[in-house]
């Protein structure tokens, strides 16, 4: 008993140092979001292995194997539901974790590489969600993957090649399912696992979580990891597992009729985490909606820690009280402005028949130039006129982009009905 207890402690101490600064035990510093993401990854691996006992990756048998799982296998629906909810929650938690890293200045020197690895983790878990989406081979899966892989086709030069590579041919069919299955159960989890270990190791190498910078920091009180940190991590982890388990009991993962390539649902929507881009597609030239804007966003996120003075003071949410107010103001203004732009453009599109969404200049270059000019003007206003720091201006920019994407996602998921027209979901004929 004593021996096994020591083995567990040894394992824990491979992931954590022997002692941690007392200050980093504060739950409000990180809200345990990284740990929650790790717990969800654990749940996904575990339930994923169980699902593999029944699932059959062929277009003839995939759907019926899910039916067997949900109707005949003891606890089958429950395992499937835990897998589904963990995967979806993971996207939300990982984005919140990214936001907390930004808002507590945790991507500065010493943590830059970990930020980049984190972004790759985010990309991998989105890919994992997306490849898993096709596996039940129902109408929802088939058409969501059709929508997303046709978005790929808009990428200049190599778009059609990429589309065909993912689909394993011109159309979605057995080869697509085989490709997605291998990516979902082997390639992505393997890469995710390696990057996760690297991510955790870099947190440890950086001396643990970010702390408030003080002169006397070196002499700040340290406490043993076991039990102080472990008890807190276990509490957050167990509470999260309880939440997912209950969610999986009360709410089933969706399963529509078997995939029917001849009958497209109306509207055909991408999975919710890509709906922001599908919403952009309604307003912008496709090349800009699915390629140039996401590319600009990804390049900015990847490079932001490497520009000088972009991280907020470490360990203090929003950097200061002034920073907190700026964040709230930016989030509110960004949400209202995005909503106004969507509604305004919708009005324009529905009144002026002649407005075509695929006009390269008016719906591609012009909005892009305007967007870049807006960011330049905003940073000039914040830094030069209102005397905010560079880091606060960068924080405001990241909040603006994330809030705009969130509003596009909410509109796309709940407020778009047949033909992707705007609808009131609770009213008559809502989508
Ligand atoms: C599967 C997804 C992810 C998992 C499981 C994960 C896990 C963790 C854990 C356990 C920590 C330490 C504790 C904590 O912050 O709560 C951490 C820290 C960190 N993560 Fe992640 N993470 C993920 C995704 C991301 C993403 C998307 C980013 C941002 C791009 C990111 C950037 C960072 C950084 C910079 C730190 C160091 C923070 C600090 O020192 O305070 N991670 N991550």
Short mmCIF file of C-alpha atoms and ligand atoms in Angstrom, two decimals:
data_model
loop_
_atom_site.label_atom_id
_atom_site.label_comp_id
_atom_site.label_asym_id
_atom_site.label_seq_id
_atom_site.Cartn_x
_atom_site.Cartn_y
_atom_site.Cartn_z
CA UNK A 1 0.00 0.00 0.00
CA UNK A 2 2.79 2.34 1.07
CA UNK A 3 4.81 1.30 -1.99
CA UNK A 4 1.99 1.98 -4.44
CA UNK A 5 1.37 5.34 -2.79
CA UNK A 6 5.01 6.23 -3.30
CA UNK A 7 4.83 5.16 -6.97
CA UNK A 8 1.88 7.49 -7.54
CA UNK A 9 3.73 10.35 -5.83
CA UNK A 10 6.80 9.65 -8.01
CA UNK A 11 4.65 9.76 -11.15
CA UNK A 12 3.11 13.07 -10.09
CA UNK A 13 6.57 14.50 -9.42
CA UNK A 14 7.62 13.69 -12.99
CA UNK A 15 5.00 16.16 -14.14
CA UNK A 16 5.44 18.68 -11.32
CA UNK A 17 8.39 20.00 -9.33
CA UNK A 18 8.73 18.96 -5.66
CA UNK A 19 7.53 22.34 -4.47
CA UNK A 20 5.45 25.11 -6.06
CA UNK A 21 5.11 28.80 -5.18
CA UNK A 22 2.16 29.24 -2.83
CA UNK A 23 0.95 32.10 -5.02
CA UNK A 24 0.31 29.81 -8.01
CA UNK A 25 -2.12 27.67 -5.98
CA UNK A 26 -4.73 30.43 -6.30
CA UNK A 27 -7.54 28.96 -8.44
CA UNK A 28 -8.37 32.39 -9.88
CA UNK A 29 -4.88 32.62 -11.46
CA UNK A 30 -5.59 29.98 -14.12
CA UNK A 31 -9.08 28.66 -13.22
CA UNK A 32 -7.48 25.24 -13.74
CA UNK A 33 -8.34 25.53 -17.46
CA UNK A 34 -5.19 23.82 -18.76
CA UNK A 35 -5.71 20.98 -16.28
CA UNK A 36 -9.37 20.71 -17.34
CA UNK A 37 -8.29 20.43 -20.97
CA UNK A 38 -5.87 17.65 -19.98
CA UNK A 39 -8.64 15.80 -18.10
CA UNK A 40 -10.91 16.03 -21.15
CA UNK A 41 -8.14 14.66 -23.38
CA UNK A 42 -7.84 11.75 -20.91
CA UNK A 43 -11.60 11.10 -21.08
CA UNK A 44 -11.44 11.19 -24.87
CA UNK A 45 -8.62 8.63 -25.05
CA UNK A 46 -10.41 6.33 -22.62
CA UNK A 47 -13.87 6.48 -24.20
CA UNK A 48 -12.35 6.45 -27.69
CA UNK A 49 -10.71 3.08 -27.02
CA UNK A 50 -14.03 1.72 -25.74
CA UNK A 51 -15.86 2.99 -28.83
CA UNK A 52 -13.36 1.18 -31.06
CA UNK A 53 -14.63 -2.12 -29.65
CA UNK A 54 -17.90 -1.68 -31.57
CA UNK A 55 -17.27 0.89 -34.30
CA UNK A 56 -16.65 -0.28 -37.88
CA UNK A 57 -14.97 2.20 -40.24
CA UNK A 58 -16.71 1.36 -43.52
CA UNK A 59 -19.54 3.20 -45.23
CA UNK A 60 -21.61 -0.01 -45.20
CA UNK A 61 -21.26 -0.66 -41.48
CA UNK A 62 -20.33 2.58 -39.70
CA UNK A 63 -23.90 3.80 -39.16
CA UNK A 64 -25.27 0.40 -38.13
CA UNK A 65 -22.37 -0.11 -35.72
CA UNK A 66 -23.32 3.16 -33.99
CA UNK A 67 -26.95 1.96 -33.84
CA UNK A 68 -25.80 -1.30 -32.26
CA UNK A 69 -23.67 0.64 -29.81
CA UNK A 70 -26.53 2.90 -28.75
CA UNK A 71 -29.26 0.20 -28.67
CA UNK A 72 -27.61 -3.04 -27.65
CA UNK A 73 -24.30 -2.44 -25.90
CA UNK A 74 -24.59 -1.92 -22.12
CA UNK A 75 -23.55 1.67 -21.30
CA UNK A 76 -22.86 2.16 -25.04
CA UNK A 77 -24.84 5.41 -25.41
CA UNK A 78 -23.30 6.75 -22.24
CA UNK A 79 -19.73 6.10 -23.45
CA UNK A 80 -20.55 7.70 -26.82
CA UNK A 81 -22.10 10.71 -25.09
CA UNK A 82 -19.09 11.19 -22.80
CA UNK A 83 -16.82 11.10 -25.88
CA UNK A 84 -19.03 13.61 -27.73
CA UNK A 85 -19.38 16.09 -24.85
CA UNK A 86 -15.72 15.88 -23.84
CA UNK A 87 -14.67 16.68 -27.42
CA UNK A 88 -16.98 19.68 -27.69
CA UNK A 89 -16.18 21.00 -24.22
CA UNK A 90 -12.48 20.66 -25.02
CA UNK A 91 -12.78 23.24 -27.81
CA UNK A 92 -14.47 25.72 -25.45
CA UNK A 93 -12.06 25.08 -22.56
CA UNK A 94 -8.96 25.30 -24.80
CA UNK A 95 -10.08 28.67 -26.20
CA UNK A 96 -10.77 29.94 -22.64
CA UNK A 97 -7.32 28.64 -21.62
CA UNK A 98 -5.77 30.56 -24.54
CA UNK A 99 -7.63 33.68 -23.40
CA UNK A 100 -6.42 33.28 -19.81
CA UNK A 101 -2.84 32.94 -21.09
CA UNK A 102 -3.28 36.25 -22.98
CA UNK A 103 -5.00 38.02 -20.07
CA UNK A 104 -2.41 37.01 -17.45
CA UNK A 105 0.58 37.88 -19.65
CA UNK A 106 1.66 34.23 -19.87
CA UNK A 107 3.03 34.21 -23.43
CA UNK A 108 6.04 36.45 -22.77
CA UNK A 109 9.74 35.52 -22.64
CA UNK A 110 10.29 31.94 -21.40
CA UNK A 111 6.83 30.87 -22.53
CA UNK A 112 6.85 31.82 -26.22
CA UNK A 113 7.53 28.32 -27.51
CA UNK A 114 4.78 26.95 -25.29
CA UNK A 115 2.33 29.42 -26.79
CA UNK A 116 3.23 28.17 -30.28
CA UNK A 117 2.85 24.55 -29.14
CA UNK A 118 -0.49 25.50 -27.58
CA UNK A 119 -1.69 26.86 -30.93
CA UNK A 120 -0.71 23.59 -32.61
CA UNK A 121 -2.61 21.73 -29.88
CA UNK A 122 -5.66 23.87 -30.64
CA UNK A 123 -5.33 23.09 -34.34
CA UNK A 124 -4.99 19.38 -33.57
CA UNK A 125 -7.99 19.23 -31.31
CA UNK A 126 -10.12 21.04 -33.89
CA UNK A 127 -8.90 18.54 -36.50
CA UNK A 128 -9.67 15.71 -34.12
CA UNK A 129 -13.21 16.98 -33.57
CA UNK A 130 -13.74 17.43 -37.28
CA UNK A 131 -12.42 14.03 -38.36
CA UNK A 132 -14.50 12.36 -35.62
CA UNK A 133 -17.60 14.19 -36.87
CA UNK A 134 -17.73 12.06 -40.04
CA UNK A 135 -17.38 8.69 -38.36
CA UNK A 136 -21.09 8.00 -37.50
CA UNK A 137 -21.79 8.40 -41.24
CA UNK A 138 -25.19 10.06 -40.67
CA UNK A 139 -26.72 12.98 -42.55
CA UNK A 140 -25.30 15.52 -40.10
CA UNK A 141 -21.78 14.13 -40.51
CA UNK A 142 -21.91 13.69 -44.27
CA UNK A 143 -23.14 17.18 -45.09
CA UNK A 144 -21.04 19.02 -42.51
CA UNK A 145 -17.93 17.40 -43.94
CA UNK A 146 -19.13 18.14 -47.49
CA UNK A 147 -19.48 21.84 -46.55
CA UNK A 148 -16.07 22.04 -44.88
CA UNK A 149 -14.13 20.15 -47.53
CA UNK A 150 -15.71 22.31 -50.23
CA UNK A 151 -14.48 25.36 -48.27
CA UNK A 152 -10.97 23.92 -48.75
CA UNK A 153 -11.51 24.10 -52.50
CA UNK A 154 -11.42 27.94 -52.32
CA UNK A 155 -7.78 27.99 -51.19
CA UNK A 156 -5.80 29.41 -54.14
CA UNK A 157 -3.44 27.15 -56.12
CA UNK A 158 -3.61 23.99 -53.99
CA UNK A 159 -7.26 24.14 -52.78
CA UNK A 160 -8.71 21.54 -55.12
CA UNK A 161 -5.73 19.27 -54.58
CA UNK A 162 -6.18 19.54 -50.79
CA UNK A 163 -9.89 18.88 -51.14
CA UNK A 164 -9.26 15.74 -53.14
CA UNK A 165 -6.52 14.63 -50.74
CA UNK A 166 -8.84 14.84 -47.72
CA UNK A 167 -11.78 13.31 -49.53
CA UNK A 168 -9.63 10.59 -51.02
CA UNK A 169 -11.27 11.35 -54.38
CA UNK A 170 -13.63 13.83 -55.98
CA UNK A 171 -16.59 12.99 -53.72
CA UNK A 172 -17.06 12.05 -50.09
CA UNK A 173 -17.22 8.26 -49.85
CA UNK A 174 -15.48 5.16 -48.49
CA UNK A 175 -11.99 6.61 -49.03
CA UNK A 176 -12.92 9.76 -47.06
CA UNK A 177 -14.19 7.68 -44.16
CA UNK A 178 -11.00 5.57 -44.22
CA UNK A 179 -8.81 8.72 -44.29
CA UNK A 180 -10.70 10.40 -41.47
CA UNK A 181 -10.68 7.24 -39.37
CA UNK A 182 -6.90 6.87 -39.54
CA UNK A 183 -6.37 10.56 -38.83
CA UNK A 184 -8.84 10.42 -35.94
CA UNK A 185 -7.65 7.29 -34.14
CA UNK A 186 -3.94 7.21 -34.93
CA UNK A 187 -2.24 10.24 -36.41
CA UNK A 188 -3.94 13.06 -34.48
CA UNK A 189 -4.02 11.39 -31.01
CA UNK A 190 -0.35 10.34 -31.41
CA UNK A 191 0.78 13.85 -32.34
CA UNK A 192 -1.48 15.39 -29.68
CA UNK A 193 0.04 13.14 -27.02
CA UNK A 194 3.62 14.07 -27.91
CA UNK A 195 2.85 17.79 -28.07
CA UNK A 196 0.98 17.61 -24.76
CA UNK A 197 3.98 16.08 -23.00
CA UNK A 198 6.16 18.81 -24.49
CA UNK A 199 3.60 21.46 -23.40
CA UNK A 200 3.58 20.20 -19.79
CA UNK A 201 7.35 19.91 -19.72
CA UNK A 202 7.73 23.53 -20.89
CA UNK A 203 5.36 24.72 -18.13
CA UNK A 204 7.57 22.92 -15.64
CA UNK A 205 10.78 24.28 -17.19
CA UNK A 206 9.39 27.84 -17.01
CA UNK A 207 9.06 27.34 -13.24
CA UNK A 208 5.33 26.63 -13.20
CA UNK A 209 2.55 29.09 -13.88
CA UNK A 210 3.18 32.79 -14.34
CA UNK A 211 3.51 34.80 -11.15
CA UNK A 212 3.36 38.46 -10.27
CA UNK A 213 6.80 39.93 -10.88
CA UNK A 214 8.28 41.24 -7.65
CA UNK A 215 11.79 41.92 -6.40
CA UNK A 216 11.43 39.45 -3.57
CA UNK A 217 9.95 36.78 -5.89
CA UNK A 218 12.96 34.51 -5.38
CA UNK A 219 12.25 34.33 -1.67
CA UNK A 220 8.46 33.86 -2.15
CA UNK A 221 7.06 31.01 -0.10
CA UNK A 222 7.09 27.54 -1.71
CA UNK A 223 4.95 24.65 -0.54
CA UNK A 224 5.16 20.89 -1.29
CA UNK A 225 3.36 19.87 -4.51
CA UNK A 226 1.87 16.83 -2.75
CA UNK A 227 -0.65 17.42 -1.27
CA UNK A 228 -1.11 21.20 -1.88
CA UNK A 229 -1.30 21.34 -5.68
CA UNK A 230 -2.47 17.77 -6.23
CA UNK A 231 -5.52 18.14 -3.99
CA UNK A 232 -6.59 21.21 -5.92
CA UNK A 233 -5.98 19.59 -9.31
CA UNK A 234 -7.91 16.50 -8.22
CA UNK A 235 -10.84 18.65 -7.01
CA UNK A 236 -11.08 20.50 -10.34
CA UNK A 237 -10.63 17.28 -12.35
CA UNK A 238 -13.22 15.30 -10.40
CA UNK A 239 -15.76 18.15 -10.54
CA UNK A 240 -15.29 18.32 -14.31
CA UNK A 241 -15.63 14.54 -14.75
CA UNK A 242 -18.83 14.61 -12.66
CA UNK A 243 -20.17 17.40 -14.86
CA UNK A 244 -19.40 15.53 -18.12
CA UNK A 245 -20.85 12.28 -16.75
CA UNK A 246 -24.12 13.99 -15.79
CA UNK A 247 -24.26 15.85 -19.10
CA UNK A 248 -23.81 12.51 -20.89
CA UNK A 249 -26.71 11.02 -18.95
CA UNK A 250 -29.18 13.81 -19.71
CA UNK A 251 -28.15 14.81 -23.24
CA UNK A 252 -27.56 12.38 -26.10
CA UNK A 253 -25.00 13.00 -28.82
CA UNK A 254 -26.86 13.70 -32.08
CA UNK A 255 -27.47 10.95 -34.64
CA UNK A 256 -29.66 11.60 -37.70
CA UNK A 257 -30.62 9.17 -40.49
CA UNK A 258 -27.90 7.31 -42.39
CA UNK A 259 -25.88 9.50 -44.79
CA UNK A 260 -27.69 10.07 -48.07
CA UNK A 261 -25.50 11.77 -50.71
CA UNK A 262 -28.61 12.46 -52.81
CA UNK A 263 -30.50 14.47 -50.18
CA UNK A 264 -28.91 17.64 -48.83
CA UNK A 265 -30.50 19.11 -45.69
CA UNK A 266 -31.46 22.78 -45.81
CA UNK A 267 -29.54 24.49 -44.33
CA UNK A 268 -26.40 22.35 -44.53
CA UNK A 269 -24.12 23.60 -41.79
CA UNK A 270 -20.50 23.06 -40.78
CA UNK A 271 -19.79 21.80 -37.22
CA UNK A 272 -20.36 24.63 -34.72
CA UNK A 273 -16.63 25.41 -34.24
CA UNK A 274 -16.34 26.21 -37.99
CA UNK A 275 -19.64 28.07 -38.25
CA UNK A 276 -17.85 31.41 -37.72
CA UNK A 277 -16.06 30.82 -41.04
CA UNK A 278 -19.25 29.67 -42.76
CA UNK A 279 -20.84 32.93 -41.57
CA UNK A 280 -17.90 34.90 -43.04
CA UNK A 281 -18.48 33.04 -46.30
CA UNK A 282 -21.92 34.67 -46.53
CA UNK A 283 -20.40 38.14 -46.46
CA UNK A 284 -16.95 37.91 -48.02
CA UNK A 285 -15.41 36.59 -51.22
CA UNK A 286 -14.72 32.87 -50.50
CA UNK A 287 -10.95 33.18 -50.91
CA UNK A 288 -10.90 35.86 -48.22
CA UNK A 289 -13.42 34.10 -45.92
CA UNK A 290 -11.77 30.70 -45.83
CA UNK A 291 -8.16 31.50 -46.63
CA UNK A 292 -6.86 35.05 -46.32
CA UNK A 293 -8.62 36.12 -43.11
CA UNK A 294 -7.93 32.84 -41.24
CA UNK A 295 -4.32 32.97 -42.49
CA UNK A 296 -3.89 36.56 -41.28
CA UNK A 297 -5.43 35.61 -37.92
CA UNK A 298 -3.24 32.52 -37.52
CA UNK A 299 -0.06 34.40 -38.54
CA UNK A 300 -0.84 37.19 -36.06
CA UNK A 301 -1.50 34.71 -33.23
CA UNK A 302 1.64 32.68 -33.97
CA UNK A 303 3.90 35.71 -34.10
CA UNK A 304 2.43 37.91 -31.36
CA UNK A 305 4.73 36.70 -28.51
CA UNK A 306 7.78 37.47 -30.68
CA UNK A 307 6.97 41.17 -31.18
CA UNK A 308 8.43 43.32 -28.43
CA UNK A 309 6.40 44.22 -25.33
CA UNK A 310 3.22 42.43 -26.29
CA UNK A 311 2.67 40.45 -23.08
CA UNK A 312 0.83 42.06 -20.17
CA UNK A 313 2.49 42.21 -16.73
CA UNK A 314 2.62 38.58 -15.59
CA UNK A 315 0.18 36.98 -13.18
CA UNK A 316 -2.22 39.94 -12.96
CA UNK A 317 -5.50 39.56 -14.82
CA UNK A 318 -5.77 42.23 -17.57
CA UNK A 319 -2.47 43.71 -16.34
CA UNK A 320 -4.23 46.43 -14.33
CA UNK A 321 -7.63 47.85 -13.44
CA UNK A 322 -7.39 50.12 -16.48
CA UNK A 323 -6.65 47.06 -18.63
CA UNK A 324 -9.73 45.29 -17.22
CA UNK A 325 -11.96 48.21 -18.20
CA UNK A 326 -10.40 48.32 -21.67
CA UNK A 327 -11.06 44.58 -22.07
CA UNK A 328 -14.72 44.91 -21.09
CA UNK A 329 -15.17 47.91 -23.33
CA UNK A 330 -13.48 46.21 -26.31
CA UNK A 331 -15.51 43.01 -25.88
CA UNK A 332 -18.82 44.89 -25.72
CA UNK A 333 -18.02 47.25 -28.60
CA UNK A 334 -16.65 44.36 -30.68
CA UNK A 335 -19.80 42.26 -30.16
CA UNK A 336 -22.12 45.16 -31.03
CA UNK A 337 -20.07 46.19 -34.08
CA UNK A 338 -19.95 42.62 -35.45
CA UNK A 339 -23.69 42.23 -34.96
CA UNK A 340 -24.36 45.57 -36.66
CA UNK A 341 -22.10 44.64 -39.60
CA UNK A 342 -23.83 41.26 -40.07
CA UNK A 343 -27.32 42.76 -39.91
CA UNK A 344 -26.35 45.71 -42.14
CA UNK A 345 -24.78 43.46 -44.75
CA UNK A 346 -27.75 41.13 -44.61
CA UNK A 347 -30.04 44.06 -45.38
CA UNK A 348 -27.79 45.12 -48.25
CA UNK A 349 -27.70 41.60 -49.68
CA UNK A 350 -31.46 41.14 -49.44
CA UNK A 351 -32.40 44.55 -50.91
CA UNK A 352 -29.82 44.93 -53.68
CA UNK A 353 -30.24 41.90 -55.92
CA UNK A 354 -27.17 42.95 -57.86
CA UNK A 355 -24.79 42.55 -54.92
CA UNK A 356 -22.82 39.40 -55.58
CA UNK A 357 -20.88 37.88 -52.69
CA UNK A 358 -18.06 36.68 -54.92
CA UNK A 359 -16.82 40.11 -55.97
CA UNK A 360 -13.10 40.05 -55.37
CA UNK A 361 -12.67 43.80 -54.85
CA UNK A 362 -15.77 44.89 -52.93
CA UNK A 363 -16.07 41.74 -50.81
CA UNK A 364 -12.43 40.79 -50.60
CA UNK A 365 -9.74 43.43 -50.94
CA UNK A 366 -11.78 46.39 -49.71
CA UNK A 367 -12.99 44.86 -46.40
CA UNK A 368 -9.47 43.48 -45.78
CA UNK A 369 -7.83 46.88 -46.29
CA UNK A 370 -10.52 48.46 -44.09
CA UNK A 371 -9.96 45.86 -41.38
CA UNK A 372 -6.18 46.38 -41.35
CA UNK A 373 -6.71 50.19 -41.32
CA UNK A 374 -9.10 49.77 -38.38
CA UNK A 375 -6.51 47.82 -36.39
CA UNK A 376 -3.77 50.35 -37.18
CA UNK A 377 -6.04 53.29 -36.24
CA UNK A 378 -7.18 51.58 -33.04
CA UNK A 379 -3.64 50.83 -31.88
CA UNK A 380 -2.58 54.41 -32.67
CA UNK A 381 -5.56 55.74 -30.68
CA UNK A 382 -4.94 53.43 -27.72
CA UNK A 383 -1.16 53.79 -27.48
CA UNK A 384 -0.45 57.33 -28.68
CA UNK A 385 -3.58 59.20 -27.62
CA UNK A 386 -5.00 57.29 -24.66
CA UNK A 387 -1.60 56.20 -23.31
CA UNK A 388 -2.36 52.48 -22.99
CA UNK A 389 0.67 50.17 -23.15
CA UNK A 390 1.49 48.19 -26.31
CA UNK A 391 0.54 45.01 -24.44
CA UNK A 392 -2.88 46.42 -23.56
CA UNK A 393 -3.47 47.37 -27.20
CA UNK A 394 -2.49 43.83 -28.29
CA UNK A 395 -4.83 42.37 -25.66
CA UNK A 396 -7.66 44.57 -27.01
CA UNK A 397 -6.92 43.35 -30.58
CA UNK A 398 -7.01 39.67 -29.60
CA UNK A 399 -10.25 40.18 -27.64
CA UNK A 400 -11.79 41.97 -30.62
CA UNK A 401 -10.97 39.11 -33.01
CA UNK A 402 -12.16 36.38 -30.62
CA UNK A 403 -15.41 38.20 -29.78
CA UNK A 404 -16.14 38.84 -33.48
CA UNK A 405 -15.56 35.15 -34.25
CA UNK A 406 -17.78 34.15 -31.31
CA UNK A 407 -20.62 36.41 -32.54
CA UNK A 408 -20.31 34.97 -36.08
CA UNK A 409 -20.43 31.47 -34.57
CA UNK A 410 -23.55 32.18 -32.47
CA UNK A 411 -25.34 33.76 -35.45
CA UNK A 412 -24.35 30.87 -37.71
CA UNK A 413 -25.37 28.15 -35.28
CA UNK A 414 -28.66 29.53 -33.95
CA UNK A 415 -29.83 32.33 -36.20
CA UNK A 416 -29.41 30.89 -39.70
CA UNK A 417 -32.23 28.84 -41.15
CA UNK A 418 -33.20 27.51 -44.59
CA UNK A 419 -31.03 28.94 -47.42
CA UNK A 420 -28.90 30.36 -44.58
CA UNK A 421 -31.40 33.21 -44.14
CA UNK A 422 -31.46 34.96 -40.78
CA UNK A 423 -34.21 33.51 -38.58
CA UNK A 424 -35.43 33.94 -35.03
CA UNK A 425 -34.85 30.45 -33.61
CA UNK A 426 -37.68 30.65 -31.08
CA UNK A 427 -40.22 32.08 -33.53
CA UNK A 428 -42.30 30.42 -36.23
CA UNK A 429 -40.27 28.51 -38.80
CA UNK A 430 -37.05 29.03 -36.81
CA UNK A 431 -34.07 26.90 -37.87
C1 LIG B 1 -5.27 20.23 -25.62
C2 LIG B 1 -5.11 21.48 -25.30
C3 LIG B 1 -4.31 22.01 -24.12
C4 LIG B 1 -4.01 21.41 -22.93
C5 LIG B 1 -4.42 20.03 -22.44
C6 LIG B 1 -3.20 22.35 -22.16
C7 LIG B 1 -2.73 22.14 -20.88
C8 LIG B 1 -2.03 23.07 -20.12
C9 LIG B 1 -1.73 22.95 -18.72
C10 LIG B 1 -2.14 21.78 -17.83
C11 LIG B 1 -1.03 24.06 -18.35
C12 LIG B 1 -0.57 24.44 -16.95
C13 LIG B 1 -1.77 24.79 -16.04
C14 LIG B 1 -2.77 25.81 -16.55
O1 LIG B 1 -2.43 26.78 -17.24
O2 LIG B 1 -3.95 25.64 -16.23
C15 LIG B 1 -0.86 24.88 -19.53
C16 LIG B 1 -0.17 26.07 -19.56
C17 LIG B 1 0.03 26.83 -20.71
N1 LIG B 1 -0.64 26.69 -21.91
FE1 LIG B 1 -1.81 25.10 -22.38
N2 LIG B 1 -3.00 23.49 -22.92
C18 LIG B 1 -3.68 23.34 -24.10
C19 LIG B 1 -3.81 24.27 -25.11
C20 LIG B 1 -3.17 25.52 -25.12
C21 LIG B 1 -3.40 26.58 -26.06
C22 LIG B 1 -4.46 26.53 -27.17
C23 LIG B 1 -2.55 27.59 -25.75
C24 LIG B 1 -2.39 28.94 -26.43
C25 LIG B 1 -2.11 29.11 -27.66
C26 LIG B 1 -1.76 27.18 -24.60
C27 LIG B 1 -0.74 27.89 -24.03
C28 LIG B 1 -0.22 27.67 -22.77
C29 LIG B 1 0.80 28.47 -22.11
C30 LIG B 1 1.56 29.67 -22.72
C31 LIG B 1 0.95 27.95 -20.83
C32 LIG B 1 1.88 28.48 -19.72
C33 LIG B 1 0.99 29.36 -18.84
C34 LIG B 1 1.66 29.86 -17.60
O3 LIG B 1 2.86 29.68 -17.46
O4 LIG B 1 0.94 30.46 -16.77
N3 LIG B 1 -2.19 25.93 -24.23
N4 LIG B 1 -1.49 24.27 -20.59
#
